[in-house]
Coordinates of C-alpha atoms and ligand atoms in Angstrom, one line a residue:
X1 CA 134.1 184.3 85.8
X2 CA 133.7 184.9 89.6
X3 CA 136.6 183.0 90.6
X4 CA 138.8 184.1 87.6
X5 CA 138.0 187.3 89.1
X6 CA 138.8 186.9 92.5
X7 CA 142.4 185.3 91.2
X8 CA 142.7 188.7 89.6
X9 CA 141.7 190.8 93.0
X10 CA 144.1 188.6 94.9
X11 CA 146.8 189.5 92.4
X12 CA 146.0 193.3 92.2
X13 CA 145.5 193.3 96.2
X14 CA 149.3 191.3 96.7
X15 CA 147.6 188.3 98.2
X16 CA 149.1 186.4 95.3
X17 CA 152.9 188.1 95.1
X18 CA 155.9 187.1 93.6
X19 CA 156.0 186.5 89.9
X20 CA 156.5 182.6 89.7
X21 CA 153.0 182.8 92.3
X22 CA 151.1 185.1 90.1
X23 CA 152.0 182.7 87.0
X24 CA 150.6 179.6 88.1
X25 CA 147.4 181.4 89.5
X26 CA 147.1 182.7 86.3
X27 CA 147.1 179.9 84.3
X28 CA 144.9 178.0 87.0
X29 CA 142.5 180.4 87.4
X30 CA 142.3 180.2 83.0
X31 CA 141.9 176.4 83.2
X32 CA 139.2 176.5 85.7
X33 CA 137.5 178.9 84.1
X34 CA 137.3 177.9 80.3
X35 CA 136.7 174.5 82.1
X36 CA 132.8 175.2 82.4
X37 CA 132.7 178.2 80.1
X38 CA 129.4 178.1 78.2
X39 CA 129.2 179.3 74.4
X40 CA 127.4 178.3 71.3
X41 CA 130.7 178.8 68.9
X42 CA 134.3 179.2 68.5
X43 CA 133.9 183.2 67.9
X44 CA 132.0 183.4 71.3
X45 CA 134.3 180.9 73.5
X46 CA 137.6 182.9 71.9
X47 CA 135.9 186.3 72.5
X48 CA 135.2 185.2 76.8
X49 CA 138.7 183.6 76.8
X50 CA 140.3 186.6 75.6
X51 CA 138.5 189.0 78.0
X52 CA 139.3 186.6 80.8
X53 CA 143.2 186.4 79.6
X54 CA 143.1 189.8 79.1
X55 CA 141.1 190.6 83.3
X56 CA 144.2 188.9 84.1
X57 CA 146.9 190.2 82.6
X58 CA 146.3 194.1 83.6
X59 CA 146.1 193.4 87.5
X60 CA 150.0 194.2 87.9
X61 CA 151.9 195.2 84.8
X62 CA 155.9 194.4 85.2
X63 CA 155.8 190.4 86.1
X64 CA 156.3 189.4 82.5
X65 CA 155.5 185.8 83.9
X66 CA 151.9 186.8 84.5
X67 CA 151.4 187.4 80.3
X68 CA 153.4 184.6 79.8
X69 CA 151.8 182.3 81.6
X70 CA 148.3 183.4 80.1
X71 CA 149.5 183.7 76.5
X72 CA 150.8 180.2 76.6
X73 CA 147.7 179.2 78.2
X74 CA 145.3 180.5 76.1
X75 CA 146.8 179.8 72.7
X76 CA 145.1 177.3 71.0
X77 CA 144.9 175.4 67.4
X78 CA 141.2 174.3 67.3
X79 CA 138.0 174.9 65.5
X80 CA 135.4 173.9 67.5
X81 CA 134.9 174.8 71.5
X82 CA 135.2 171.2 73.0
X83 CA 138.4 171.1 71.6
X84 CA 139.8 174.5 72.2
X85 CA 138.9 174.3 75.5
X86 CA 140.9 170.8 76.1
X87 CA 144.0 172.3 74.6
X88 CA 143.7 175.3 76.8
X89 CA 143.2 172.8 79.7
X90 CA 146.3 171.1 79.0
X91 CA 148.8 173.9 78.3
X92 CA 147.4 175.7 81.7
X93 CA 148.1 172.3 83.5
X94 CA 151.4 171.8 81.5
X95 CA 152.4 175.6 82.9
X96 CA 151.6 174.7 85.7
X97 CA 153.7 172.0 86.1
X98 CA 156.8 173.0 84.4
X99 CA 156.8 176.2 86.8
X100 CA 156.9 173.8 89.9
X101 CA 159.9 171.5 88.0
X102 CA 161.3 175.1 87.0
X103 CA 161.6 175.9 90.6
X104 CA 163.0 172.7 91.5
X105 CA 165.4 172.8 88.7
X106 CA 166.5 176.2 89.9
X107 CA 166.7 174.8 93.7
X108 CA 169.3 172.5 92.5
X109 CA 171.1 174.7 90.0
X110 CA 171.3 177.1 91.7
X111 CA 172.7 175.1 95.3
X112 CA 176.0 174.5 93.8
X113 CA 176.9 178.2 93.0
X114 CA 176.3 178.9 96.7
X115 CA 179.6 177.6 99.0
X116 CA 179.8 176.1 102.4
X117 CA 180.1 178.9 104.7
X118 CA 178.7 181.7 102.6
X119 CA 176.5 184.6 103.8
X120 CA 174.2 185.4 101.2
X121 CA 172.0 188.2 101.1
X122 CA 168.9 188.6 99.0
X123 CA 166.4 191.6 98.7
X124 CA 162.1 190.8 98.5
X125 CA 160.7 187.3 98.7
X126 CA 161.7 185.5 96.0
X127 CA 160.3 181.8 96.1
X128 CA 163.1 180.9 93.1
X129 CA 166.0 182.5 95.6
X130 CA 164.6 180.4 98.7
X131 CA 164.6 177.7 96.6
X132 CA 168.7 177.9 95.7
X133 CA 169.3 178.8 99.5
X134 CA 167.4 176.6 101.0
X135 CA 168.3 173.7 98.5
X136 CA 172.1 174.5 99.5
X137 CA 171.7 174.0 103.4
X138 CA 169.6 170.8 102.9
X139 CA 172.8 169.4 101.4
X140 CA 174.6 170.0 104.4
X141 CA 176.2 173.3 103.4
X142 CA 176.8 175.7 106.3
X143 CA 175.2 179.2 105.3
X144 CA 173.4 182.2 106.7
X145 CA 171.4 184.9 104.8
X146 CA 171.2 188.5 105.3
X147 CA 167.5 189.3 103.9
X148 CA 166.4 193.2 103.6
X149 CA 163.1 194.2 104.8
X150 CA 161.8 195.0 101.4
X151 CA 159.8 198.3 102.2
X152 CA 157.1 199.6 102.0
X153 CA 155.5 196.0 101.7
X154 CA 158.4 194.0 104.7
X155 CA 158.4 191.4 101.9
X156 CA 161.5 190.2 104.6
X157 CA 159.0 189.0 106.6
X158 CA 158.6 186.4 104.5
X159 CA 161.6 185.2 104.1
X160 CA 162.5 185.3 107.9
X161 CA 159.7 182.5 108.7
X162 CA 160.7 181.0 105.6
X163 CA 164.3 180.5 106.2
X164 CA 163.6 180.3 110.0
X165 CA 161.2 177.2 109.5
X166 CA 164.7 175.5 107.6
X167 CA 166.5 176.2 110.8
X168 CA 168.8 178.6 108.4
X169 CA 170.4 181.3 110.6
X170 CA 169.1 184.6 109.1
X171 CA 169.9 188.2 109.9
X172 CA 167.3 190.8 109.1
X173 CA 168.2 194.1 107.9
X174 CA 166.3 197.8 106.9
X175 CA 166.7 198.7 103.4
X176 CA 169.4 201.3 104.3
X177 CA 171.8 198.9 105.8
X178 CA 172.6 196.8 102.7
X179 CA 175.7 198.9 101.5
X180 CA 177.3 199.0 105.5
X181 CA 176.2 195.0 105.4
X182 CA 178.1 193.8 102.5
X183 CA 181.2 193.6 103.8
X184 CA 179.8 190.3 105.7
X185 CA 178.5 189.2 102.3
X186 CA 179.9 186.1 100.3
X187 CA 177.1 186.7 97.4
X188 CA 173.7 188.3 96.5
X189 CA 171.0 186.4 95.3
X190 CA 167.8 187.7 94.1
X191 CA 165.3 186.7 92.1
X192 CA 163.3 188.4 88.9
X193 CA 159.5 189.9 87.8
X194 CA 161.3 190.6 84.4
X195 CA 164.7 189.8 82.3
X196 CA 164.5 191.6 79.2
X197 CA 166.5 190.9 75.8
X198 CA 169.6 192.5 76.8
X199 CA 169.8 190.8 80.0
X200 CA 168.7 193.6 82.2
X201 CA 166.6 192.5 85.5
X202 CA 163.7 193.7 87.0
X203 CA 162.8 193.3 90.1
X204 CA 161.7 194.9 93.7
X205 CA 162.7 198.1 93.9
X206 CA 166.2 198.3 95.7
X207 CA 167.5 195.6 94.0
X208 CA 169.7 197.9 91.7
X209 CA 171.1 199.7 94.5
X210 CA 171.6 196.2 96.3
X211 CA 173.6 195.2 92.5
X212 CA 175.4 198.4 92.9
X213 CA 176.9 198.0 96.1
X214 CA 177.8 194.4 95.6
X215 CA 179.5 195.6 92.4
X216 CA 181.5 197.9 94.3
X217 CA 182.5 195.4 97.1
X218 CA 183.3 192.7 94.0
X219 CA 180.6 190.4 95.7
X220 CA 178.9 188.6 93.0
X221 CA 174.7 189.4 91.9
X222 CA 173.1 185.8 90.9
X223 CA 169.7 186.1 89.7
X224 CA 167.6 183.4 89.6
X225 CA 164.9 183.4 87.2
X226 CA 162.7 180.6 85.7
X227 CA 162.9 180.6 81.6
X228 CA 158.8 181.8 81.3
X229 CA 160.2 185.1 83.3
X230 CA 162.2 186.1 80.5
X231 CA 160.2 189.0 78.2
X232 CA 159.6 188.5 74.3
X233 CA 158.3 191.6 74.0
X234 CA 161.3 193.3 74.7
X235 CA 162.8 192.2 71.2
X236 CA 160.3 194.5 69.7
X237 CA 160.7 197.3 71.2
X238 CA 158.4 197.1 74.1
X239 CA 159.4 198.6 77.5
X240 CA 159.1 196.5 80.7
X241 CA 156.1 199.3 82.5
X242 CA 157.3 199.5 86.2
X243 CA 154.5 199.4 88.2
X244 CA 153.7 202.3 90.8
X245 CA 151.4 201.2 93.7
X246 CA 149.3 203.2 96.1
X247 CA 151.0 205.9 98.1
X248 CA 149.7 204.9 101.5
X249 CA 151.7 201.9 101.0
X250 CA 154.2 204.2 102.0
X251 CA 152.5 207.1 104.4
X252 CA 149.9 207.1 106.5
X253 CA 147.8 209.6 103.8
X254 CA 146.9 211.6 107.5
X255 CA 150.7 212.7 107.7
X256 CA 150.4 214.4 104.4
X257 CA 147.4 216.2 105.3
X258 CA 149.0 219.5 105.8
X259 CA 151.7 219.4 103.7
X260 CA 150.6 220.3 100.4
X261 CA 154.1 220.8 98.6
X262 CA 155.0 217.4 99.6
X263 CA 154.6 214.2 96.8
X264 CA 154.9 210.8 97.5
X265 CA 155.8 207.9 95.0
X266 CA 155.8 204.3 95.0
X267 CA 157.2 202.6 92.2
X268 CA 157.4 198.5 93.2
X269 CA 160.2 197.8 91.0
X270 CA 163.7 199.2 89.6
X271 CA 165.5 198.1 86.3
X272 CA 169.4 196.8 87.7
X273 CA 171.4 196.7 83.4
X274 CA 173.1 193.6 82.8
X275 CA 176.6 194.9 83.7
X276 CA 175.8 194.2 87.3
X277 CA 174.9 190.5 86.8
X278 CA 177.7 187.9 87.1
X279 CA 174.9 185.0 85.9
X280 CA 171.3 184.1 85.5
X281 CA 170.6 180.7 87.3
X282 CA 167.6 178.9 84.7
X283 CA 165.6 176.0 85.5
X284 CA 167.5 175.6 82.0
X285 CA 171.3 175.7 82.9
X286 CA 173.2 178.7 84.3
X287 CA 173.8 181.5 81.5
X288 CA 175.4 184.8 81.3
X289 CA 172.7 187.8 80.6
X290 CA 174.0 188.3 77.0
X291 CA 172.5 185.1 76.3
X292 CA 168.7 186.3 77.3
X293 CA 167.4 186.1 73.5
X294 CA 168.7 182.4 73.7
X295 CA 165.8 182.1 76.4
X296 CA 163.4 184.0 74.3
X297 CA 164.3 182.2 71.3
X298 CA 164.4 178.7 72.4
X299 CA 162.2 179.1 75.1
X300 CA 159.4 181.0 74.3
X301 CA 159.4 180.9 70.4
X302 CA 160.3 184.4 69.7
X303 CA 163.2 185.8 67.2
X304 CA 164.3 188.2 65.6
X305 CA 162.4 189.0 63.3
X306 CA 159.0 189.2 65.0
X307 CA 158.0 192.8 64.9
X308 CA 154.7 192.2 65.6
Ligands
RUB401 C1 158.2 190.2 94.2 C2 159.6 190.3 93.7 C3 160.3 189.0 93.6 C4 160.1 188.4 92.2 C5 160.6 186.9 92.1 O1 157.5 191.4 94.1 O2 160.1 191.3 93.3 O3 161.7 189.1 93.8 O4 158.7 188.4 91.8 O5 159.8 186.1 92.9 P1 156.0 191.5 94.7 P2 159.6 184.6 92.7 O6 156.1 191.2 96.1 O7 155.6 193.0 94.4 O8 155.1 190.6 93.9 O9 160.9 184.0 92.6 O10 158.8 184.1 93.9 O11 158.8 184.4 91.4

């Protein structure tokens, strides 16, 4: 449980970021840890796996890939624990795989939608974006990004040594500067912690006002988003939780000492409705938003019809 546990810090603490990241650490962190797990019967081994799965799943609550990816881990058909545990083994291992195909899928998917000569911007560090971007300039295409900062976390800093390691030419921009910026911009391309059934995205905050002002300029919002981000939840009913994260993430707490009328808040994503996205770029194919329950549906085994 020790290193299950750490997997968990690091995700709680950020070390492990970005939804596709948080996925795969999930379901490794499952595998290795059913992999010695002692217990006498199938009651005990299923009651450990479930508080593991479950250790897991609260550290951040809106990357719908991070239940996913446990879920479909832990989910198993056997009686007896040697078994159970071998099936676990092998879906965490299949997961595991099919999120790094998923992201090379998406890498060359998504390189044809973007043009030679473009300037695309993109908001946070989204490995499944970089993937698309960095895909199209390895094919020769001529392109530059525009990436935000990404406050309070400078998730841009990311992408700057990313892109800059590519040789990609890369401007780097505060928050505030997206709307003045997008006259330079050929298309946004961010990636997703959530799509829910009606094709909505969630993602880091300031990606909505990023899809609004590339709606008003008629520059086009791609998302990119692996199938296992998609949320079959949503078709019950649930709400994707947005997450708010410490406050000194954004203030020193000293500069609030005296101010006693004066709130801070940090919520670490916003909710950007499917009328803003032109498409949704799958390690699947490239699909409109209306077609999320497709995903769910063919994807992830959930219909209508599942009220849980
Ligand atoms: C990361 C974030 C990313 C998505 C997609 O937020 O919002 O855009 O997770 O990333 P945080 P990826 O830094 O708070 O985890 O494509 O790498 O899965």
């Amino acid at each position: 449980m020790n290193q299950l546990q750490d997997t968990a810090e690091k995700i709680r603490t950020m070390e492990i970021r970005g939804a596709g990241r948080i996925a795969s650490a999930a379901a490794t962190a499952i595998r290795d840890y059913v992999k010695n797990l002692d217990a006498e019967t199938i009651q005990e081994f299923d009651d450990k796996v479930q508080k593991a799965a479950k250790t897991l799943v609260n550290t951040r609550p809106t990357a719908v890939s991070l239940p996913n990816a446990v879920w479909m881990s832990v989910k198993h058909s056997k009686t007896n624990v040697d078994d159970a545990r071998e099936e676990i083994i092998n879906n965490a291992n299949r997961f595991i795989k099919q999120a790094d195909n998923a992201l090379e899928n998406i890498g060359k998917i998504g390189s044809k939608r973007i043009q030679d000569g473009d300037v695309v911007m993109t908001h946070c560090n989204s490995h499944a974006a970089l993937s698309a971007i960095t895909t199209a300039f390895e094919k020769g295409k001529n392109i530059s990004v525009i990436t935000t900062e990404s406050r309070p976390r400078k998730q841009g800093l990311l992408n700057i040594k990313h892109l800059n390691d590519y040789n990609i030419p890369t401007t780097y921009i505060v928050d505030s500067a997206v709307r003045s910026c997008m006259k330079d911009v050929d298309k946004v391309i961010v990636g997703a912690d959530a799509i829910s059934v009606n094709g909505a995205l969630i993602n880091k905050i300031g990606t909505s006002q990023l899809a609004l002002a590339a709606h008003e300029s008629r520059v086009n919002l791609l998302v990119v988003a692996e199938t296992y981000k998609f949320s079959p939840s949503t078709i019950q009913g649930e709400m994707i939780e947005i997450e708010d994260r410490p406050t000194d993430e954004v203030i020193n707490p000293d500069d609030l000492r005296d101010l006693p009328y004066v709130e801070v808040k940090n919520p670490a994503f916003d909710i950007t409705p499917a009328e803003y996205i032109d498409l949704i770029i799958t390690d699947a194919g490239v699909i409109s938003p209306s077609m999320a329950y497709f995903i769910i549906k063919e994807y992830q085994g959930w219909e209508l019809g599942d009220i849980g």
